[in-house]
């Protein structure tokens, strides 16, 4: 099977940027002619400058401003031990291998790996357990190139035009449409921010995944404070559950799941009571990805090994999907939670699993078998995205496709955006957009590409959940610019209601005309 | 209501208690075998330790002792009392006094006696040094009956372990049936609970060992003398007495004592965990809240019409039961708010006028003061004691204890609110006959009014003390009121999300609309 991308329209030329989708086509404009930074009604203009996103060095805090920095590695290790216990101590030694004798570094690496293994209670040694916290976050964070990206995490509010982004200095900025006030959230435990998530059915609650904990901020929309006080923050912490790299809220806003690549348990938090229930299944070595289906009946959790699980959310049983070609790198659910789309490491192909309706799920859940969540035993390959060289509109060859780094599906499941990673680990400079249908069968057709300014590489993509004129894709570029690409179309679920209104209007009008004539 | 209680007592309560007890008894033999194995573990002679373990487990006496341990477990489990409404003590003194309540004394007695009984059983597993209260000692050709102090030590430690189990059971609210956030299968809940309990148990054991060692070091000699006197034994001074520092620095003694305490606390705690898991499954309101969220087919039954007549009896019953709960809570919160407002010391109005007018020349003393009411002696004494440094620790009112008391039983209301909002939101697409539509207005009105009252209540509370990392984490039930607050907010958001465009048709009062406005704009 040849790559699906062969069929797509030619990528925009290098001196153009993509601005929107209209009439079913992606539209690009030459640089210089593009509309002002924010083409959508007063959406916040965000461009994180490099000096704002100062690279925070290892484990620095306020104290380091006063203590001379020529501390020996052992002093720093002592400090790390005081801060984070034994694993912090060994991690500090592993991080500064060059400054300690080789044997000591080896011992520390070994001990760190053993500590982590014991922590995750895993039976076999997983290679990722020997990585340091930072390496773990770089590998499993949602943002591509987490270490160098000016924006380290990004999240849209589920109901309003508002988003939060985390910068390299570990601060979180909250941008709201029509408001110039940008609250900046800072907390001393807010380090290595890997993921952000807004609580559904709430205006103010934001969960931040940090190195050692999950922080719950209450960003009051009516408050005029530019720096909300850190005293109202809830700290959700569990021993052995670090670094936290993924979060997922229950669509009803009741539960928050958090996951760490070193912990085999998903923590299910009841945020107001700050109590957590570990959902532990052995095997896999940790959790690298979480995705809650939009209607709330299922949760997908991937592991750093070629295994992932799908949980049903009534009794919290799970089924295991194994024999993958690599670990699952990206996954997303259709709007009705009936189709799971996923990609694997080392395989440029999208697979889909079709799940039964919720009714079938309920009748099945009483018999305790864990394998009847989906009712199917194999995933279907739905698209081949292997890399191809396309000729752009100005006749230049552009290489697109490859392994999937990130993949997002719009709210109505009619547009799919994919961020690629080439075989050499380089992120592709084009974001591919696909048109999709879910029923009766999953269909994926190429629609076009999104290109930024020359030299810009996309680091994070997301659809705004509350956009109602089609779909709106936000792209965080490597320059720190947040671009909005609106895609105007009439969603399929709206077509039914439009037709109904249209025909009734016609009937009404006709009658009036008739009475007028008589 | 009485019939429901009767039905629950006979049909549900008994079988759930029996089920949990059955499983605790079933778990006891493997735990005992593990315990005996650890008892006989010897670093220097691993093989002889293992053979000792085998001969111990395979003997007849093992079965008899196991029977006795099981009997103690049943007695402890049967005398324990559980509650679904967390007990909120206003002062520290009150929470300690709670341990001495008449209804609990039987449990305390059973725990202490049971602890020493289990420890006595365990001395048989520990080897010759510990078994038997007396031992024959040959001194200068004479056979003398002497006291085996190690045995006495372990049995006393067992009794303290029982006492500690009792205290932690009540002080750390292990008797509180907290309903789980996730409805998982019993197996996973028990597995998770038992693994977590190992850590808690070790901490409790460590505390008990420290306190017991201190106790024995101070008072052990008196006890020993008393027992020797009572049994008319001989005092033999060829062994180190245990109430000295050197006597207590005995690794083998420490290991056996700690292990025995751990065994006692863990087996009893396990019974409590099983009890909690069995009793927090599927109750009426909890089940309603779950079906309203997760089961479309069961929601259909709620929205259905009864035949003949076509009346929505099911929905009306469900709705009125839930609204009744919500309104009861609203009125109690309202009363509490009024009480708080009344107790706030208001400045004298006359005084205020003078100061605002800037007439500083008028001395405030000239303003006629209302004569102070005579204060009862008890209150006087209480307030005098409250200022003493050590006593104040026990008598000082714990922060927001009143508020916690008010919301201690609000678990039912949380479920009712969740169920109501989910059902109403689902009715938008699933309610074929429009049975919910008529009741939407009262649902909105009562939820919004409760939300308003609860928010007012939290504003009247003094701001929460900032928690530092050193403080123990708050008990989950302490935060039940926070959960109520969040649930309410989410419920109102859920409804405004669904019905926001149709508010014009709902005939809501202007006041209610005003309060819903921020929810519509996601500004609350």
mmCIF file of C-alpha atoms in Angstrom, chain A residues 169-475:
data_model
loop_
_atom_site.group_PDB
_atom_site.id
_atom_site.type_symbol
_atom_site.label_atom_id
_atom_site.label_comp_id
_atom_site.label_asym_id
_atom_site.label_seq_id
_atom_site.Cartn_x
_atom_site.Cartn_y
_atom_site.Cartn_z
ATOM 1 C CA UNK A 169 10.856 29.087 33.308
ATOM 2 C CA UNK A 170 8.188 26.734 34.752
ATOM 3 C CA UNK A 171 5.542 29.437 34.844
ATOM 4 C CA UNK A 172 2.054 28.903 33.435
ATOM 5 C CA UNK A 173 0.313 31.739 31.565
ATOM 6 C CA UNK A 174 -3.455 31.882 31.138
ATOM 7 C CA UNK A 175 -4.708 33.749 28.058
ATOM 8 C CA UNK A 176 -8.361 34.653 27.647
ATOM 9 C CA UNK A 177 -10.127 36.059 24.601
ATOM 10 C CA UNK A 178 -10.947 39.727 24.903
ATOM 11 C CA UNK A 179 -8.820 40.234 27.985
ATOM 12 C CA UNK A 180 -5.357 41.673 28.148
ATOM 13 C CA UNK A 181 -4.845 40.342 31.664
ATOM 14 C CA UNK A 182 -2.619 37.270 31.605
ATOM 15 C CA UNK A 183 -2.421 35.609 35.026
ATOM 16 C CA UNK A 184 0.998 34.036 35.595
ATOM 17 C CA UNK A 185 1.039 30.981 37.817
ATOM 18 C CA UNK A 186 4.202 30.160 39.721
ATOM 19 C CA UNK A 187 4.778 27.711 42.526
ATOM 20 C CA UNK A 188 7.931 26.323 44.042
ATOM 21 C CA UNK A 189 6.894 22.766 43.243
ATOM 22 C CA UNK A 190 5.948 23.666 39.695
ATOM 23 C CA UNK A 191 8.963 22.221 37.883
ATOM 24 C CA UNK A 192 9.272 20.206 34.674
ATOM 25 C CA UNK A 193 5.723 20.989 33.603
ATOM 26 C CA UNK A 194 4.813 18.280 31.118
ATOM 27 C CA UNK A 195 1.041 18.572 30.781
ATOM 28 C CA UNK A 196 -1.853 20.921 31.543
ATOM 29 C CA UNK A 197 -5.551 20.120 31.791
ATOM 30 C CA UNK A 198 -8.622 22.277 32.517
ATOM 31 C CA UNK A 199 -11.430 20.751 34.518
ATOM 32 C CA UNK A 200 -14.609 20.298 32.470
ATOM 33 C CA UNK A 201 -17.800 21.892 33.817
ATOM 34 C CA UNK A 202 -15.821 24.458 35.732
ATOM 35 C CA UNK A 203 -14.511 27.864 34.841
ATOM 36 C CA UNK A 204 -11.387 28.080 36.921
ATOM 37 C CA UNK A 205 -9.726 24.792 37.792
ATOM 38 C CA UNK A 206 -6.454 23.973 36.030
ATOM 39 C CA UNK A 207 -4.367 20.857 36.737
ATOM 40 C CA UNK A 208 -0.614 21.063 36.138
ATOM 41 C CA UNK A 209 1.543 17.940 35.863
ATOM 42 C CA UNK A 210 4.878 18.611 37.549
ATOM 43 C CA UNK A 211 7.950 16.651 38.420
ATOM 44 C CA UNK A 212 6.867 15.511 41.854
ATOM 45 C CA UNK A 213 3.191 16.277 42.043
ATOM 46 C CA UNK A 214 0.027 17.492 40.374
ATOM 47 C CA UNK A 215 -0.861 21.094 41.213
ATOM 48 C CA UNK A 216 -4.475 22.237 41.133
ATOM 49 C CA UNK A 217 -4.826 25.975 40.473
ATOM 50 C CA UNK A 218 -8.040 27.933 40.877
ATOM 51 C CA UNK A 219 -7.685 30.737 38.337
ATOM 52 C CA UNK A 220 -10.728 32.852 39.102
ATOM 53 C CA UNK A 221 -11.951 34.410 35.838
ATOM 54 C CA UNK A 222 -13.288 37.509 37.590
ATOM 55 C CA UNK A 223 -10.159 38.107 39.615
ATOM 56 C CA UNK A 224 -7.862 40.922 38.553
ATOM 57 C CA UNK A 225 -4.754 39.405 40.133
ATOM 58 C CA UNK A 226 -1.890 39.046 37.695
ATOM 59 C CA UNK A 227 -0.083 36.641 39.989
ATOM 60 C CA UNK A 228 -2.662 34.424 41.728
ATOM 61 C CA UNK A 229 -1.555 33.494 45.209
ATOM 62 C CA UNK A 230 0.170 30.151 45.568
ATOM 63 C CA UNK A 231 -1.594 29.546 48.867
ATOM 64 C CA UNK A 232 -4.805 28.430 47.210
ATOM 65 C CA UNK A 233 -3.046 25.723 45.241
ATOM 66 C CA UNK A 234 -3.836 22.132 46.025
ATOM 67 C CA UNK A 235 -0.852 19.799 45.864
ATOM 68 C CA UNK A 236 -1.666 16.222 44.949
ATOM 69 C CA UNK A 237 1.279 14.017 45.733
ATOM 70 C CA UNK A 238 1.794 10.293 45.993
ATOM 71 C CA UNK A 239 5.103 8.566 46.772
ATOM 72 C CA UNK A 240 6.652 6.843 43.770
ATOM 73 C CA UNK A 241 4.434 8.739 41.365
ATOM 74 C CA UNK A 242 6.904 11.015 39.614
ATOM 75 C CA UNK A 243 7.552 12.612 37.204
ATOM 76 C CA UNK A 244 3.906 13.130 36.254
ATOM 77 C CA UNK A 245 3.717 13.461 32.478
ATOM 78 C CA UNK A 246 0.050 12.991 31.600
ATOM 79 C CA UNK A 247 -3.289 14.075 32.997
ATOM 80 C CA UNK A 248 -6.856 13.377 31.985
ATOM 81 C CA UNK A 249 -10.092 14.740 33.432
ATOM 82 C CA UNK A 250 -13.302 12.796 33.513
ATOM 83 C CA UNK A 251 -15.653 14.621 31.055
ATOM 84 C CA UNK A 252 -18.066 15.168 33.949
ATOM 85 C CA UNK A 253 -15.295 16.888 35.910
ATOM 86 C CA UNK A 254 -15.435 14.520 38.852
ATOM 87 C CA UNK A 255 -12.160 12.631 38.565
ATOM 88 C CA UNK A 256 -8.638 13.467 37.520
ATOM 89 C CA UNK A 257 -6.280 10.761 36.327
ATOM 90 C CA UNK A 258 -2.549 11.273 36.503
ATOM 91 C CA UNK A 259 0.159 9.056 35.088
ATOM 92 C CA UNK A 260 3.897 8.726 35.367
ATOM 93 C CA UNK A 261 6.185 6.648 33.130
ATOM 94 C CA UNK A 262 7.833 5.145 36.217
ATOM 95 C CA UNK A 263 4.685 4.130 38.072
ATOM 96 C CA UNK A 264 2.530 1.176 37.033
ATOM 97 C CA UNK A 265 -0.514 2.714 38.700
ATOM 98 C CA UNK A 266 -2.773 5.392 37.287
ATOM 99 C CA UNK A 267 -3.832 7.663 40.138
ATOM 100 C CA UNK A 268 -7.529 8.520 40.135
ATOM 101 C CA UNK A 269 -7.896 11.691 42.199
ATOM 102 C CA UNK A 270 -11.042 13.025 43.747
ATOM 103 C CA UNK A 271 -9.720 16.565 43.666
ATOM 104 C CA UNK A 272 -11.911 18.262 46.343
ATOM 105 C CA UNK A 273 -11.110 15.569 48.902
ATOM 106 C CA UNK A 274 -7.505 15.217 47.661
ATOM 107 C CA UNK A 275 -7.847 11.468 47.972
ATOM 108 C CA UNK A 276 -6.568 9.087 45.355
ATOM 109 C CA UNK A 277 -7.270 5.552 44.271
ATOM 110 C CA UNK A 278 -4.397 3.781 42.518
ATOM 111 C CA UNK A 279 -5.472 1.750 39.499
ATOM 112 C CA UNK A 280 -2.565 -0.635 39.324
ATOM 113 C CA UNK A 281 -1.918 -3.285 36.714
ATOM 114 C CA UNK A 282 1.504 -4.848 36.498
ATOM 115 C CA UNK A 283 3.340 -5.123 33.251
ATOM 116 C CA UNK A 284 4.408 -2.327 30.992
ATOM 117 C CA UNK A 285 6.631 -0.550 33.496
ATOM 118 C CA UNK A 286 4.630 2.665 33.751
ATOM 119 C CA UNK A 287 2.069 4.816 31.967
ATOM 120 C CA UNK A 288 3.204 7.029 29.103
ATOM 121 C CA UNK A 289 -0.088 8.318 27.730
ATOM 122 C CA UNK A 290 -3.666 8.781 28.930
ATOM 123 C CA UNK A 291 -6.733 9.556 26.895
ATOM 124 C CA UNK A 292 -10.308 9.720 28.181
ATOM 125 C CA UNK A 293 -13.009 9.180 25.571
ATOM 126 C CA UNK A 294 -15.151 12.321 25.094
ATOM 127 C CA UNK A 295 -18.390 10.700 26.265
ATOM 128 C CA UNK A 296 -16.655 9.313 29.325
ATOM 129 C CA UNK A 297 -17.105 5.560 29.130
ATOM 130 C CA UNK A 298 -13.537 4.513 28.363
ATOM 131 C CA UNK A 299 -9.959 5.451 29.145
ATOM 132 C CA UNK A 300 -6.934 4.474 27.114
ATOM 133 C CA UNK A 301 -3.579 4.161 28.915
ATOM 134 C CA UNK A 302 -0.387 3.402 27.023
ATOM 135 C CA UNK A 303 2.807 2.071 28.576
ATOM 136 C CA UNK A 304 6.439 2.605 27.569
ATOM 137 C CA UNK A 305 6.407 -1.020 26.375
ATOM 138 C CA UNK A 306 4.501 -2.323 23.344
ATOM 139 C CA UNK A 307 1.356 -2.756 25.436
ATOM 140 C CA UNK A 308 -1.627 -0.515 26.027
ATOM 141 C CA UNK A 309 -4.834 -0.885 27.974
ATOM 142 C CA UNK A 310 -8.405 0.256 27.523
ATOM 143 C CA UNK A 311 -10.400 0.695 30.738
ATOM 144 C CA UNK A 312 -14.141 0.861 31.113
ATOM 145 C CA UNK A 313 -15.100 3.491 33.663
ATOM 146 C CA UNK A 314 -17.901 1.722 35.532
ATOM 147 C CA UNK A 315 -16.043 -1.000 37.364
ATOM 148 C CA UNK A 316 -12.600 -0.024 36.106
ATOM 149 C CA UNK A 317 -11.736 -3.300 34.481
ATOM 150 C CA UNK A 318 -9.345 -3.175 31.580
ATOM 151 C CA UNK A 319 -8.471 -5.068 28.481
ATOM 152 C CA UNK A 320 -4.900 -5.372 27.306
ATOM 153 C CA UNK A 321 -3.765 -4.741 23.754
ATOM 154 C CA UNK A 322 -0.383 -6.307 23.184
ATOM 155 C CA UNK A 323 1.743 -7.548 20.304
ATOM 156 C CA UNK A 324 2.215 -4.054 19.001
ATOM 157 C CA UNK A 325 5.189 -3.224 16.845
ATOM 158 C CA UNK A 326 6.337 -0.587 19.332
ATOM 159 C CA UNK A 327 5.060 1.533 22.183
ATOM 160 C CA UNK A 328 1.962 3.562 21.465
ATOM 161 C CA UNK A 329 3.054 7.142 20.716
ATOM 162 C CA UNK A 330 -0.249 8.896 20.099
ATOM 163 C CA UNK A 331 -3.911 8.050 20.445
ATOM 164 C CA UNK A 332 -7.240 9.807 20.112
ATOM 165 C CA UNK A 333 -10.926 8.982 20.441
ATOM 166 C CA UNK A 334 -13.806 9.731 18.108
ATOM 167 C CA UNK A 335 -16.531 12.066 19.413
ATOM 168 C CA UNK A 336 -18.779 9.165 20.463
ATOM 169 C CA UNK A 337 -16.011 7.095 22.023
ATOM 170 C CA UNK A 338 -16.553 4.249 19.584
ATOM 171 C CA UNK A 339 -13.329 4.485 17.616
ATOM 172 C CA UNK A 340 -9.823 4.642 19.004
ATOM 173 C CA UNK A 341 -7.136 5.758 16.605
ATOM 174 C CA UNK A 342 -3.531 5.077 17.547
ATOM 175 C CA UNK A 343 -0.014 5.025 16.203
ATOM 176 C CA UNK A 344 3.033 3.077 17.278
ATOM 177 C CA UNK A 345 6.715 3.736 17.558
ATOM 178 C CA UNK A 346 8.685 2.669 14.502
ATOM 179 C CA UNK A 347 5.621 2.144 12.309
ATOM 180 C CA UNK A 348 4.242 4.995 10.174
ATOM 181 C CA UNK A 349 0.735 3.580 10.132
ATOM 182 C CA UNK A 350 -2.520 4.536 11.873
ATOM 183 C CA UNK A 351 -4.599 1.755 13.376
ATOM 184 C CA UNK A 352 -8.187 1.893 14.588
ATOM 185 C CA UNK A 353 -10.155 -0.149 17.074
ATOM 186 C CA UNK A 354 -13.902 -0.044 16.843
ATOM 187 C CA UNK A 355 -15.761 -0.432 20.113
ATOM 188 C CA UNK A 356 -19.345 -1.493 20.633
ATOM 189 C CA UNK A 357 -22.056 0.965 21.583
ATOM 190 C CA UNK A 358 -22.418 1.913 25.193
ATOM 191 C CA UNK A 359 -25.458 -0.286 25.492
ATOM 192 C CA UNK A 360 -23.534 -3.359 24.440
ATOM 193 C CA UNK A 361 -20.807 -2.354 26.823
ATOM 194 C CA UNK A 362 -23.219 -2.258 29.725
ATOM 195 C CA UNK A 363 -24.716 -5.633 29.046
ATOM 196 C CA UNK A 364 -21.231 -7.025 28.772
ATOM 197 C CA UNK A 365 -19.817 -5.428 31.870
ATOM 198 C CA UNK A 366 -21.804 -7.590 34.256
ATOM 199 C CA UNK A 367 -19.983 -10.702 33.125
ATOM 200 C CA UNK A 368 -16.617 -9.978 34.629
ATOM 201 C CA UNK A 369 -14.526 -10.881 31.589
ATOM 202 C CA UNK A 370 -12.009 -8.187 30.868
ATOM 203 C CA UNK A 371 -11.888 -8.805 27.132
ATOM 204 C CA UNK A 372 -15.423 -7.754 26.224
ATOM 205 C CA UNK A 373 -14.941 -3.996 26.353
ATOM 206 C CA UNK A 374 -14.313 -3.787 22.645
ATOM 207 C CA UNK A 375 -15.684 -7.082 21.443
ATOM 208 C CA UNK A 376 -13.037 -7.251 18.726
ATOM 209 C CA UNK A 377 -9.628 -8.828 18.888
ATOM 210 C CA UNK A 378 -7.635 -7.032 16.210
ATOM 211 C CA UNK A 379 -7.032 -3.447 15.309
ATOM 212 C CA UNK A 380 -7.576 -2.398 11.703
ATOM 213 C CA UNK A 381 -4.991 -0.485 9.762
ATOM 214 C CA UNK A 382 -6.664 2.669 8.456
ATOM 215 C CA UNK A 383 -3.907 4.801 6.955
ATOM 216 C CA UNK A 384 -0.330 4.471 5.805
ATOM 217 C CA UNK A 385 1.577 7.670 6.510
ATOM 218 C CA UNK A 386 5.088 6.643 5.479
ATOM 219 C CA UNK A 387 7.221 9.537 4.334
ATOM 220 C CA UNK A 388 7.051 10.699 0.727
ATOM 221 C CA UNK A 389 8.548 13.580 -1.198
ATOM 222 C CA UNK A 390 5.867 15.872 -2.597
ATOM 223 C CA UNK A 391 6.336 18.722 -5.026
ATOM 224 C CA UNK A 392 5.127 21.961 -3.527
ATOM 225 C CA UNK A 393 3.277 24.628 -5.504
ATOM 226 C CA UNK A 394 6.530 26.381 -6.342
ATOM 227 C CA UNK A 395 8.040 23.179 -7.675
ATOM 228 C CA UNK A 396 10.253 22.408 -4.707
ATOM 229 C CA UNK A 397 10.436 18.896 -3.280
ATOM 230 C CA UNK A 398 9.136 18.654 0.284
ATOM 231 C CA UNK A 399 9.483 15.584 2.416
ATOM 232 C CA UNK A 400 6.448 14.848 4.591
ATOM 233 C CA UNK A 401 5.126 11.947 6.653
ATOM 234 C CA UNK A 402 6.849 9.449 8.845
ATOM 235 C CA UNK A 403 6.291 8.440 12.434
ATOM 236 C CA UNK A 404 3.430 10.085 14.279
ATOM 237 C CA UNK A 405 4.556 12.362 17.123
ATOM 238 C CA UNK A 406 1.191 13.843 18.029
ATOM 239 C CA UNK A 407 -2.308 13.387 16.693
ATOM 240 C CA UNK A 408 -5.492 15.300 17.522
ATOM 241 C CA UNK A 409 -9.067 14.818 16.387
ATOM 242 C CA UNK A 410 -11.535 17.712 16.254
ATOM 243 C CA UNK A 411 -14.596 17.696 18.493
ATOM 244 C CA UNK A 412 -16.932 16.377 15.791
ATOM 245 C CA UNK A 413 -14.307 13.938 14.476
ATOM 246 C CA UNK A 414 -14.302 15.490 11.018
ATOM 247 C CA UNK A 415 -10.743 16.791 10.956
ATOM 248 C CA UNK A 416 -7.585 15.046 12.077
ATOM 249 C CA UNK A 417 -4.267 16.838 12.497
ATOM 250 C CA UNK A 418 -1.008 14.912 12.643
ATOM 251 C CA UNK A 419 2.466 16.044 13.635
ATOM 252 C CA UNK A 420 5.230 13.876 12.186
ATOM 253 C CA UNK A 421 8.687 12.901 13.246
ATOM 254 C CA UNK A 422 11.026 11.849 10.457
ATOM 255 C CA UNK A 423 13.121 8.697 10.674
ATOM 256 C CA UNK A 424 16.081 10.829 11.774
ATOM 257 C CA UNK A 425 14.169 12.152 14.812
ATOM 258 C CA UNK A 426 13.635 15.562 13.178
ATOM 259 C CA UNK A 427 10.141 16.996 13.457
ATOM 260 C CA UNK A 428 8.490 17.611 10.104
ATOM 261 C CA UNK A 429 7.885 21.294 9.411
ATOM 262 C CA UNK A 430 4.399 20.634 8.002
ATOM 263 C CA UNK A 431 1.317 19.594 9.962
ATOM 264 C CA UNK A 432 -0.880 17.276 7.917
ATOM 265 C CA UNK A 433 -4.658 17.758 8.001
ATOM 266 C CA UNK A 434 -7.049 14.937 7.129
ATOM 267 C CA UNK A 435 -10.797 14.827 6.603
ATOM 268 C CA UNK A 436 -12.347 11.961 8.436
ATOM 269 C CA UNK A 437 -15.614 10.126 8.864
ATOM 270 C CA UNK A 438 -16.236 7.636 11.647
ATOM 271 C CA UNK A 439 -19.477 5.938 10.598
ATOM 272 C CA UNK A 440 -20.172 3.522 9.036
ATOM 273 C CA UNK A 441 -16.466 2.906 8.537
ATOM 274 C CA UNK A 442 -13.428 4.935 9.507
ATOM 275 C CA UNK A 443 -12.292 6.922 6.490
ATOM 276 C CA UNK A 444 -9.269 9.179 6.384
ATOM 277 C CA UNK A 445 -8.617 11.424 3.390
ATOM 278 C CA UNK A 446 -5.771 13.908 3.063
ATOM 279 C CA UNK A 447 -6.913 17.512 3.075
ATOM 280 C CA UNK A 448 -3.777 19.637 3.118
ATOM 281 C CA UNK A 449 -0.898 20.932 5.142
ATOM 282 C CA UNK A 450 -0.231 23.694 7.611
ATOM 283 C CA UNK A 451 3.005 25.599 7.121
ATOM 284 C CA UNK A 452 4.475 28.309 9.313
ATOM 285 C CA UNK A 453 7.135 30.923 8.630
ATOM 286 C CA UNK A 454 10.345 29.596 7.167
ATOM 287 C CA UNK A 455 12.479 27.942 9.796
ATOM 288 C CA UNK A 456 9.536 27.323 12.097
ATOM 289 C CA UNK A 457 8.823 23.770 13.251
ATOM 290 C CA UNK A 458 5.516 22.796 14.894
ATOM 291 C CA UNK A 459 5.867 21.604 18.486
ATOM 292 C CA UNK A 460 2.297 21.137 19.623
ATOM 293 C CA UNK A 461 -1.119 20.966 17.963
ATOM 294 C CA UNK A 462 -4.572 21.136 19.519
ATOM 295 C CA UNK A 463 -8.170 21.705 18.447
ATOM 296 C CA UNK A 464 -10.192 24.265 20.389
ATOM 297 C CA UNK A 465 -13.100 22.276 21.878
ATOM 298 C CA UNK A 466 -15.501 25.225 22.087
ATOM 299 C CA UNK A 467 -15.211 26.488 18.484
ATOM 300 C CA UNK A 468 -18.601 26.077 16.796
ATOM 301 C CA UNK A 469 -18.057 27.133 13.190
ATOM 302 C CA UNK A 470 -16.198 23.985 12.218
ATOM 303 C CA UNK A 471 -12.869 23.404 13.879
ATOM 304 C CA UNK A 472 -10.015 25.598 15.004
ATOM 305 C CA UNK A 473 -6.502 24.221 15.144
ATOM 306 C CA UNK A 474 -3.890 25.897 17.277
ATOM 307 C CA UNK A 475 -0.248 25.273 16.452
#
